[in-house]
Short mmCIF file of C-alpha atoms and ligand atoms in Angstrom, two decimals:
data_model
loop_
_atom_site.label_atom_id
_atom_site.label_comp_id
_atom_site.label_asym_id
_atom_site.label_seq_id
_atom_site.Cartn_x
_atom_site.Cartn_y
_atom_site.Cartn_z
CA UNK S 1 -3.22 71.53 -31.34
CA UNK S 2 -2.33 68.95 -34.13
CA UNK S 3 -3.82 68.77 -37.45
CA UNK S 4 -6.28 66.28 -38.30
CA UNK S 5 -5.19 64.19 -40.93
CA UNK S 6 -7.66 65.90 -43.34
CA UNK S 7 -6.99 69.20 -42.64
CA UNK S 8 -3.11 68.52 -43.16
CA UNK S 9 -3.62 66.87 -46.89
CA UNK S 10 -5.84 69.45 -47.68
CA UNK S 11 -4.02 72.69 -46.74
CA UNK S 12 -0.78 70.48 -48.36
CA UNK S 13 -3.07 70.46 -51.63
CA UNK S 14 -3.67 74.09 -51.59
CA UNK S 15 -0.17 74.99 -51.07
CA UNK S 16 0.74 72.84 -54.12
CA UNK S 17 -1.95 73.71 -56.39
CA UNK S 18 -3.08 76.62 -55.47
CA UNK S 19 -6.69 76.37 -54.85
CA UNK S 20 -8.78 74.15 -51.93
CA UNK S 21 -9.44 70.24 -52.66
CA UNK S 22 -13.12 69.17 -53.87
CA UNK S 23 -12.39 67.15 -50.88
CA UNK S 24 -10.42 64.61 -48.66
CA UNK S 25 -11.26 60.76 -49.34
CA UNK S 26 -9.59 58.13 -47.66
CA UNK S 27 -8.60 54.12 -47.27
CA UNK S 28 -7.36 51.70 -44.89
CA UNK S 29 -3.92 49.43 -45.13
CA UNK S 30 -4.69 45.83 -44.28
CA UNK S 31 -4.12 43.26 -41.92
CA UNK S 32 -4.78 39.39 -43.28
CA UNK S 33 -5.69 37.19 -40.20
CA UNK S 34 -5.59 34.73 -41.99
CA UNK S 35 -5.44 33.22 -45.56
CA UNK S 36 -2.08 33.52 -47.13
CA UNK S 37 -1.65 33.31 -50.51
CA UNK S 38 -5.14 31.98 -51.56
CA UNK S 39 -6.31 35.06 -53.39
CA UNK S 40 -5.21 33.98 -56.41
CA UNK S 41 -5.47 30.32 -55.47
CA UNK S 42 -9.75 31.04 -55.61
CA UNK S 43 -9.24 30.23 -52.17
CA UNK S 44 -10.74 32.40 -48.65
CA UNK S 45 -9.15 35.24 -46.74
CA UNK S 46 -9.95 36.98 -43.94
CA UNK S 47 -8.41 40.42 -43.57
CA UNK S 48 -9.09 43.44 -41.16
CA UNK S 49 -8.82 47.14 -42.39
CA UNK S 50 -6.55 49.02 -40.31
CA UNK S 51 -6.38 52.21 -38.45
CA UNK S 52 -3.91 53.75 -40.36
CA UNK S 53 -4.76 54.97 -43.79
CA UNK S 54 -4.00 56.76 -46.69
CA UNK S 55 -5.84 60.04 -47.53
CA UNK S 56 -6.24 61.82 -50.21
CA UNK S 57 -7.04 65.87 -51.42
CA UNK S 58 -8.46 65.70 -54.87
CA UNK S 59 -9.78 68.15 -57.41
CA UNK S 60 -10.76 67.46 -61.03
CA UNK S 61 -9.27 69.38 -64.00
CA UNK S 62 -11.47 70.34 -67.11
CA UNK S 63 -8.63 69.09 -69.23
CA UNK S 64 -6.93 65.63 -69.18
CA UNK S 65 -4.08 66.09 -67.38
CA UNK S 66 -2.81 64.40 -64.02
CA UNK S 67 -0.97 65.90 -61.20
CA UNK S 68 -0.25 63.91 -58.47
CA UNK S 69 1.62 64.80 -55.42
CA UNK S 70 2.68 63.28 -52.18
CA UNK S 71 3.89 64.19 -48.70
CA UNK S 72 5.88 60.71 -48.53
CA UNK S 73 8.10 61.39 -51.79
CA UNK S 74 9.43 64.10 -53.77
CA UNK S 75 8.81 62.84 -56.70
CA UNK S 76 6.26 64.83 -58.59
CA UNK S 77 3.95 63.31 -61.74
CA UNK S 78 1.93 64.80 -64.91
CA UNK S 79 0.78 63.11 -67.00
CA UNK S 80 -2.28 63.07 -69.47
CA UNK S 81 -4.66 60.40 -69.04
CA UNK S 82 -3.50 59.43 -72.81
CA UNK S 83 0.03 58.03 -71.88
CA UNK S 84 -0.74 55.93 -68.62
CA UNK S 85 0.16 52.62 -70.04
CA UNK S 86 2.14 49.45 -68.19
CA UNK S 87 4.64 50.47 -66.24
CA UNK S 88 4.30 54.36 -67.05
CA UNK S 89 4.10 55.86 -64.87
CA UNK S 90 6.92 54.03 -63.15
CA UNK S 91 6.62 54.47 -58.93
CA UNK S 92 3.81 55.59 -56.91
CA UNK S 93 2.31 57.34 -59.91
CA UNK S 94 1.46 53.75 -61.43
CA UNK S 95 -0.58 53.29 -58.99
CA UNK S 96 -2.45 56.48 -58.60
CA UNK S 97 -2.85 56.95 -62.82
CA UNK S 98 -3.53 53.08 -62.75
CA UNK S 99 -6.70 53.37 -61.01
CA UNK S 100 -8.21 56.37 -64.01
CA UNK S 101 -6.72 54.44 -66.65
CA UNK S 102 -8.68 50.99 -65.19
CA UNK S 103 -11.79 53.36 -65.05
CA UNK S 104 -11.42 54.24 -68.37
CA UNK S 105 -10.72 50.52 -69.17
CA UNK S 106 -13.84 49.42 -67.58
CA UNK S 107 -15.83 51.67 -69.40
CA UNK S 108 -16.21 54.86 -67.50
CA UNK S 109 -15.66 58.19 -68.56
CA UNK S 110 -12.85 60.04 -66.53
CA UNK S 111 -11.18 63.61 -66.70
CA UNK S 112 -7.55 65.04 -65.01
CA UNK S 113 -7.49 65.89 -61.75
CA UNK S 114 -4.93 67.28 -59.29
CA UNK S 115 -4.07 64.85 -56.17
CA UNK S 116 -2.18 65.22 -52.96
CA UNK S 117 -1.54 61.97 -50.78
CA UNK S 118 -0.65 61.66 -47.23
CA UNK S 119 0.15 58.09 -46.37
CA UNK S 120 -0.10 56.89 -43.00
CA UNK S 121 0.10 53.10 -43.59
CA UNK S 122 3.48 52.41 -42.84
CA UNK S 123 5.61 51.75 -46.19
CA UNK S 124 6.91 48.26 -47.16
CA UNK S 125 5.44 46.93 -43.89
CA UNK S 126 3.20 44.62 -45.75
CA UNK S 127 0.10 46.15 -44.59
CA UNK S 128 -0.65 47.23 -48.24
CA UNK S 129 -0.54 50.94 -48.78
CA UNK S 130 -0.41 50.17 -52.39
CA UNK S 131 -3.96 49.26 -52.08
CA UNK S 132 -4.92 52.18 -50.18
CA UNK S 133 -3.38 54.54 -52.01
CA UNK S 134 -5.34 53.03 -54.99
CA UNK S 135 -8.76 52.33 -53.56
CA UNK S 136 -8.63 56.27 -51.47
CA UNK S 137 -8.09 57.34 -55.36
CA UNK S 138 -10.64 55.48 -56.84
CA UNK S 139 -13.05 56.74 -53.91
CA UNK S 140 -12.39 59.88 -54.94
CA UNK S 141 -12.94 59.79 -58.70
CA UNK S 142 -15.63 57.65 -57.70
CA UNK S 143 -17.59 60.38 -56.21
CA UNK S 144 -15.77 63.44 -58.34
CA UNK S 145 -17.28 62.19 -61.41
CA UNK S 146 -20.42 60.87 -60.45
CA UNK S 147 -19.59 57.17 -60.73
CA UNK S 148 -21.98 55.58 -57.68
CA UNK S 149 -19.00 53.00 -57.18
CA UNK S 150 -18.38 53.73 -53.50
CA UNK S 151 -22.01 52.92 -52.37
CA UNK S 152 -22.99 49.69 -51.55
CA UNK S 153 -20.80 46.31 -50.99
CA UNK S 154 -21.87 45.44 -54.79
CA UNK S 155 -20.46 48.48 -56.16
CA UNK S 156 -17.29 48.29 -53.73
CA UNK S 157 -16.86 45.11 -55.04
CA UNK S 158 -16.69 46.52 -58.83
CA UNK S 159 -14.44 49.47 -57.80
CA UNK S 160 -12.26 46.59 -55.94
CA UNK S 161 -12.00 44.82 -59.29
CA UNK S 162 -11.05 48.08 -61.43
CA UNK S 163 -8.32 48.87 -58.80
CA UNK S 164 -6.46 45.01 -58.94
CA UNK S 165 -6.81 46.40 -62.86
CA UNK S 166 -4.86 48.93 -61.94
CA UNK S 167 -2.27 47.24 -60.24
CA UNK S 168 -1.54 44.00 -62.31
CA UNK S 169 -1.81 46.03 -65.63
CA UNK S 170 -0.27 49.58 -65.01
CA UNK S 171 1.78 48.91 -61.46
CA UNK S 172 2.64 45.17 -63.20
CA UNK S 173 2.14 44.09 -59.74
CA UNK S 174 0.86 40.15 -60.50
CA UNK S 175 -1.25 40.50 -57.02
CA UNK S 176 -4.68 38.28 -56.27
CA UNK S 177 -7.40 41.25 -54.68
CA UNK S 178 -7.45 40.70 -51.47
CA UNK S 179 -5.75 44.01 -50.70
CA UNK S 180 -8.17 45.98 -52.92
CA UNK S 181 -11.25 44.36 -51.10
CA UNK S 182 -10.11 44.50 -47.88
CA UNK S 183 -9.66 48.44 -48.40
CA UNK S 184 -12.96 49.23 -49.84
CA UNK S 185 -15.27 45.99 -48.16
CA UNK S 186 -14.19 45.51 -44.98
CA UNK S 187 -16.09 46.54 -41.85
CA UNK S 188 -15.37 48.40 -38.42
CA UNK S 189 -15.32 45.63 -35.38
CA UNK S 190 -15.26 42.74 -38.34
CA UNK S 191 -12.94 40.35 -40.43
CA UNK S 192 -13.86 40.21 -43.62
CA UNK S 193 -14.33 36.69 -45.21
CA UNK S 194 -13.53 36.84 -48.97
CA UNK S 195 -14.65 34.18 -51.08
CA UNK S 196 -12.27 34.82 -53.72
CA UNK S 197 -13.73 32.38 -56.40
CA UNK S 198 -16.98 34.08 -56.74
CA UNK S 199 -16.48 37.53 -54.65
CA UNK S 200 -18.53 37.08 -52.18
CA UNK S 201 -18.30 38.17 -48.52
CA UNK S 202 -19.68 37.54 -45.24
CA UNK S 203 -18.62 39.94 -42.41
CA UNK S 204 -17.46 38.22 -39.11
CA UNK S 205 -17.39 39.71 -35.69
CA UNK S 206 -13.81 40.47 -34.67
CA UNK S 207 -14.20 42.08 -31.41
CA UNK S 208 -10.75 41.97 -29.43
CA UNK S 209 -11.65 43.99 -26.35
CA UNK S 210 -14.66 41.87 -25.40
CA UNK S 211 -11.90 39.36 -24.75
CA UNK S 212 -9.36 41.28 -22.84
CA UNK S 213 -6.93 40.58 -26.50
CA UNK S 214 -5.18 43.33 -28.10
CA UNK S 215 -3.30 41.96 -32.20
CA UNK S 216 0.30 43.06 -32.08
CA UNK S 217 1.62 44.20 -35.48
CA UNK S 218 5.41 43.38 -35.49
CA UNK S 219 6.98 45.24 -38.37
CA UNK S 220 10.41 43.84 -38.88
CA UNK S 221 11.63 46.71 -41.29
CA UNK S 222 12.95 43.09 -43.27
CA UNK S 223 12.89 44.38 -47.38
CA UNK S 224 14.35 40.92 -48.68
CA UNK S 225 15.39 41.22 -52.64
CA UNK S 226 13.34 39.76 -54.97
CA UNK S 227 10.36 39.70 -53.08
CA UNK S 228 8.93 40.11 -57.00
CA UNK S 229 9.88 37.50 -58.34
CA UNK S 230 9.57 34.75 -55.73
CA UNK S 231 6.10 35.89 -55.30
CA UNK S 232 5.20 35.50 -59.15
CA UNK S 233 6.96 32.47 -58.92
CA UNK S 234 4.83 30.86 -55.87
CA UNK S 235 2.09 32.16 -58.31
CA UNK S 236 3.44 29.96 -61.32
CA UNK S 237 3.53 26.69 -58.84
CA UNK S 238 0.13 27.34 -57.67
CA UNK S 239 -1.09 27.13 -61.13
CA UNK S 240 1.46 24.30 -62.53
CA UNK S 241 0.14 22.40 -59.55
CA UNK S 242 -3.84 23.28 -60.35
CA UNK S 243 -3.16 22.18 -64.23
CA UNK S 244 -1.22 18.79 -63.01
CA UNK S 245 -4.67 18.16 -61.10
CA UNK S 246 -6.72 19.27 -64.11
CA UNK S 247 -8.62 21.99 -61.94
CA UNK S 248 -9.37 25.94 -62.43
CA UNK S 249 -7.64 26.23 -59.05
CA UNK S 250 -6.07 24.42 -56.15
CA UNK S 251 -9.53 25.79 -54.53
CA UNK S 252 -11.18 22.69 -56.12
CA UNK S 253 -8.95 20.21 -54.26
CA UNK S 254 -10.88 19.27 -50.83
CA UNK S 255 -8.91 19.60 -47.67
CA UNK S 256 -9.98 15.62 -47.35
CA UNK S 257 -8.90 14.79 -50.31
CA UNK S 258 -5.46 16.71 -49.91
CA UNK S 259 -3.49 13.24 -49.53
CA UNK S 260 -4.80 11.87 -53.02
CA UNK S 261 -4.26 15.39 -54.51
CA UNK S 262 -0.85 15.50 -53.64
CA UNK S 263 0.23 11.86 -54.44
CA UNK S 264 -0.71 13.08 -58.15
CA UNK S 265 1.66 15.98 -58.33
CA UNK S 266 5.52 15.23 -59.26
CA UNK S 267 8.36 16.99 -57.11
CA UNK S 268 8.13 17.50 -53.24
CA UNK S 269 8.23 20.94 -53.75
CA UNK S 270 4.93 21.40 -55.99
CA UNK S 271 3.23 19.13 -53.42
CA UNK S 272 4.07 21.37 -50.46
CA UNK S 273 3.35 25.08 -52.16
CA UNK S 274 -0.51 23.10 -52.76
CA UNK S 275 -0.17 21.63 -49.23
CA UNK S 276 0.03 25.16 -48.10
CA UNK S 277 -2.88 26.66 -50.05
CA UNK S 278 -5.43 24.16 -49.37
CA UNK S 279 -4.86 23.33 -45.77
CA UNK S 280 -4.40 27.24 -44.90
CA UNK S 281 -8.22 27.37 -46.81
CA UNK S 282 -9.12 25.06 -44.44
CA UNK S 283 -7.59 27.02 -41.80
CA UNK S 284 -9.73 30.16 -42.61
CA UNK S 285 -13.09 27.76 -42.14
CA UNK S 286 -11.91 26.95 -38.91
CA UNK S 287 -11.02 30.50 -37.74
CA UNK S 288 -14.47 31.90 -38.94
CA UNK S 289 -16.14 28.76 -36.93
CA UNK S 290 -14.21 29.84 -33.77
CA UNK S 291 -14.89 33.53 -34.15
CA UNK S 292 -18.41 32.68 -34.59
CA UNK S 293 -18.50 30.87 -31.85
CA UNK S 294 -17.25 33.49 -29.94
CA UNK S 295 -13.99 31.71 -29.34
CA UNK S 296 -11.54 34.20 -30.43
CA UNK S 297 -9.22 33.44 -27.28
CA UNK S 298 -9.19 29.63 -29.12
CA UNK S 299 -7.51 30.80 -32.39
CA UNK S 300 -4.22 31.16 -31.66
CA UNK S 301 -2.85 27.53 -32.64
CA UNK S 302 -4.21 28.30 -36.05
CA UNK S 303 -2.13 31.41 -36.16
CA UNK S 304 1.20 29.28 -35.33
CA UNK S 305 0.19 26.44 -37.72
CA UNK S 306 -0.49 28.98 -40.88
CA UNK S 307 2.81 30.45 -39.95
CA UNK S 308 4.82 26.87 -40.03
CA UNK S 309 2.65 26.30 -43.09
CA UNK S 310 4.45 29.49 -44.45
CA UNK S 311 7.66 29.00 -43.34
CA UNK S 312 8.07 25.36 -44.09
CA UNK S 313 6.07 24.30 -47.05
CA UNK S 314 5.24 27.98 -48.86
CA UNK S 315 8.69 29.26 -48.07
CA UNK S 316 7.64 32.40 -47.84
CA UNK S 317 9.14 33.76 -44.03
CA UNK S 318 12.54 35.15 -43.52
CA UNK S 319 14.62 34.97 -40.18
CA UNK S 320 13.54 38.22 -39.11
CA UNK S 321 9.64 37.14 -39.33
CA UNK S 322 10.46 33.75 -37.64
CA UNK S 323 12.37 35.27 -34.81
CA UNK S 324 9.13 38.16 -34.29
CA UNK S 325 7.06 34.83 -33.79
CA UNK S 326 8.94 33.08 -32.13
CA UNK S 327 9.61 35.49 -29.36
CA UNK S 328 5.76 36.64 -29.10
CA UNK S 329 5.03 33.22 -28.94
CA UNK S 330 6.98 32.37 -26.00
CA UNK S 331 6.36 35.42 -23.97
CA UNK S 332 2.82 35.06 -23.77
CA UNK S 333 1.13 35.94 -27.03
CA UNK S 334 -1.94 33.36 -27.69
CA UNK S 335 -0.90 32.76 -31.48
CA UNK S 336 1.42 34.73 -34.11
CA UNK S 337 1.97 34.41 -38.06
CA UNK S 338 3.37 36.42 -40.53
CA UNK S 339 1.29 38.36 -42.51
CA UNK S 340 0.68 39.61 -46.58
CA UNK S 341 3.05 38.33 -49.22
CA UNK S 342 6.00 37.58 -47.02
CA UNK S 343 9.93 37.55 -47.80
CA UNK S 344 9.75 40.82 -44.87
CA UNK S 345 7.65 43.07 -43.91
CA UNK S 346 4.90 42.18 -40.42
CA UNK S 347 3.83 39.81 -38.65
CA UNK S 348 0.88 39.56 -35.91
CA UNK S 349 0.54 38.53 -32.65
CA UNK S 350 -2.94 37.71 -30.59
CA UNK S 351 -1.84 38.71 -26.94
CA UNK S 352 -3.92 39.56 -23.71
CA UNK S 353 -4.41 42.89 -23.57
CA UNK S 354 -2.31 43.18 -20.04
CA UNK S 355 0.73 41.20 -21.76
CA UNK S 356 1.32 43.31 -24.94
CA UNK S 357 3.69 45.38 -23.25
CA UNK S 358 5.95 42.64 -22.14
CA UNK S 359 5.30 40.53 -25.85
CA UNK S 360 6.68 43.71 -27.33
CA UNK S 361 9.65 44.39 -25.40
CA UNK S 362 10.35 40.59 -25.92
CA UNK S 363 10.20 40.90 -29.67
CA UNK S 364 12.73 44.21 -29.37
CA UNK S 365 15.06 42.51 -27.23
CA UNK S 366 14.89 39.32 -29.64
CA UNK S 367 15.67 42.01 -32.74
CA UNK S 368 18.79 43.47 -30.73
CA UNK S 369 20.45 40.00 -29.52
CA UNK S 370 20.21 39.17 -33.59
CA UNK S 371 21.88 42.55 -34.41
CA UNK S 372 18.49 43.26 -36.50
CA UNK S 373 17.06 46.90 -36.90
CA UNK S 374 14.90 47.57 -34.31
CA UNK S 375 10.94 46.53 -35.32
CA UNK S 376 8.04 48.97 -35.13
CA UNK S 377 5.14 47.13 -33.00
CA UNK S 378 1.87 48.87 -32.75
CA UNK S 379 -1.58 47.16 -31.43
CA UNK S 380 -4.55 47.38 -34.42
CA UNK S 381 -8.17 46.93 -34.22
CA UNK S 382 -10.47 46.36 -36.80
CA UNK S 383 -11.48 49.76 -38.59
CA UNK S 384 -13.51 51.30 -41.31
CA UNK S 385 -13.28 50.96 -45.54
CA UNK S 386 -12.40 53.57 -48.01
CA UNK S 387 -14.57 56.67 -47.55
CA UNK S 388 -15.08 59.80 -47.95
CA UNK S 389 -13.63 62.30 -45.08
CA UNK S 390 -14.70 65.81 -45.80
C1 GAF I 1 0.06 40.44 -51.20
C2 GAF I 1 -0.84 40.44 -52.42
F1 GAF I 1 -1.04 41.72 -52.86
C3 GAF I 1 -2.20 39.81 -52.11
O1 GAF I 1 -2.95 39.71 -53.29
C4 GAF I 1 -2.04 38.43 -51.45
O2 GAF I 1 -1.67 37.47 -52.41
C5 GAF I 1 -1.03 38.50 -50.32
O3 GAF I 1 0.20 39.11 -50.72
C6 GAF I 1 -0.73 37.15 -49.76
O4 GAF I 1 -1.85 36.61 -49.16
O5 GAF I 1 -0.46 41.28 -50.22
#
């Protein structure tokens, strides 16, 4: 009989440390639907949490001291809570450390603690097991030292915050939140639709099986270089762009008003990265509309246009995404885009439930006639937040 995925971090935290775990918390990776690149454009997003997730055996120290382990790497970290500053430590460790050093940062009083993680959300897939590696941490300190910051969507929203702390000061990962929120806000059976200019969220009904639909995620196993930069960089023309117009953000600029916007900004290629951002916010308005309509089956078309948004005027696809959509597209799925920051990593595909076998083994046979590693394709549904396991 196998393990459950509890059971396994927790006996792997005893045989490293010695004694049992307080307990086992866990998050979810991330699928966006929808809403590329608007986090830190103010803009809307509409992510799912996934199936897969990150857990993590915890037990607090009376000193000050961190040890963090995990079953994906060898490396090993200690550290006391004193010398977690940016970019130490280095690795996975920033982002573990990052979240007790943002706690301490917003004010909270934190001790060590010893820490074994056992990822399930595949790595450098784009799905964000960054983020749930952070927000299953910050669960668990949450409730380890009495912090109340893993109760209800208000406090989620605060632990969200101290997490994207963690990761743009410590990890020096320039990224907008919608990872962090989508881990710790999102809802079983729901997209969740982030208002990321004031925080807000409204949960909408994502139910794929009422509709015969099953979402394909097509990992490429595409790591492009200098995914880093060209993401801080799309970053720097979303905000030259937003100071051109003399706005806080291209959220400001209303999808009817895109034409004058854009006549306003000088060089082609600043006017398409804003093209991109404002008419995939208008996107998201249209996908909620349809979803609350109960028109999920109507979606796809917004799916392929966010993904020739991305590919033609963010720049932000690769062949290896293009050809994943491409193929599920023509082999019967209803709408496919690439997904999270881009340059690699997954995209999704809406199918009918009785088609995803033959939408997948197009997409493998697509990867092998371009000599590309074979993709990993799995169907998701719409799962659970960060919580607390046993
Ligand atoms: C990555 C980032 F972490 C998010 O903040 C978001 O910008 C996303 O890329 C693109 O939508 O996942």
């Amino acid at each position: 009989m196998s393990l459950s995925c509890e059971t396994h971090v927790a006996q792997a935290f005893s045989e490293a440390f010695g004694p049992e775990p307080s307990g086992v918390w866990s998050a979810p990776g991330r699928v966006n639907l929808i809403g590329e690149h608007t986090d830190y454009n103010e803009g809307l997003c509409l992510p799912i949490a996934l199936p897969q997730r990150t857990y993590a055996a915890v037990a607090l120290r009376t000193d000050r001291r961190l040890r963090l382990r995990s079953l994906q790497s060898p490396t090993q970290y200690e550290i006391d809570l004193e010398d977690i500053r940016p970019g130490n430590p280095s690795g996975w460790g920033g982002y573990a450390a990052g979240v007790l050093w943002a706690l301490q940062d917003a004010g909270h009083q934190v001790r060590g603690l010893d820490l074994m993680l056992d990822g399930h959300v595949p790595l450098g897939a784009g799905l964000s097991s960054s983020a749930a590696l952070e927000c299953a941490v910050a669960a668990a300190v949450s409730d380890l030292m009495d912090l109340h910051l893993l109760g209800d969507d208000s406090a989620r929203a605060g632990l969200a915050a101290i997490c994207v702390n963690a990761e743009n000061t410590i990890a020096q990962a320039p990224t907008g939140g919608m990872d962090q929120s989508a881990a710790l806000r999102c809802q079983a059976g729901h997209g969740l639709l982030l208002d990321c200019r004031d925080g807000s969220v409204e949960q909408v009904p994502f139910d794929l099986s009422a509709d015969g639909l099953a979402l394909l995620v097509m990992d490429t196993r595409a790591e492009h270089q200098l995914v880093d930069v060209q993401y801080a960089q799309r970053r720097a023309s979303c905000e030259d762009a937003s100071q051109q117009l003399g706005l806080a953000s291209l959220r400001e600029v209303a999808f009817n008003d895109l034409d004058q916007a854009l006549d306003r900004l000088s060089g082609n290629r600043i006017r398409a990265r804003a093209r991109h951002v404002v008419t995939e916010i208008e996107r998201v308005r249209q996908m909620v509309a349809l979803l609350r309509a109960g028109r999920l089956p109507d979606v796809g078309s917004l799916l392929n246009a966010s993904h020739a948004s991305m590919r033609d005027d963010f720049e932000i696809s690769c062949t290896e995404l293009d050809v994943a959509v491409e193929a599920a597209t023509t082999h019967g799925a209803l709408g496919a885009r690439m997904t999270g920051g881009g340059f690699g990593g997954s995209a999704i595909a809406l199918v009918p439930a009785d088609s995803s076998a033959k939408v997948t083994s197009a997409v493998m046979d697509a990867f092998s006639d371009k000599g590309f590693a074979t993709p990993n394709c799995f169907a998701v549904t719409a799962e659970a937040p960060a919580r607390r396991d046993s």
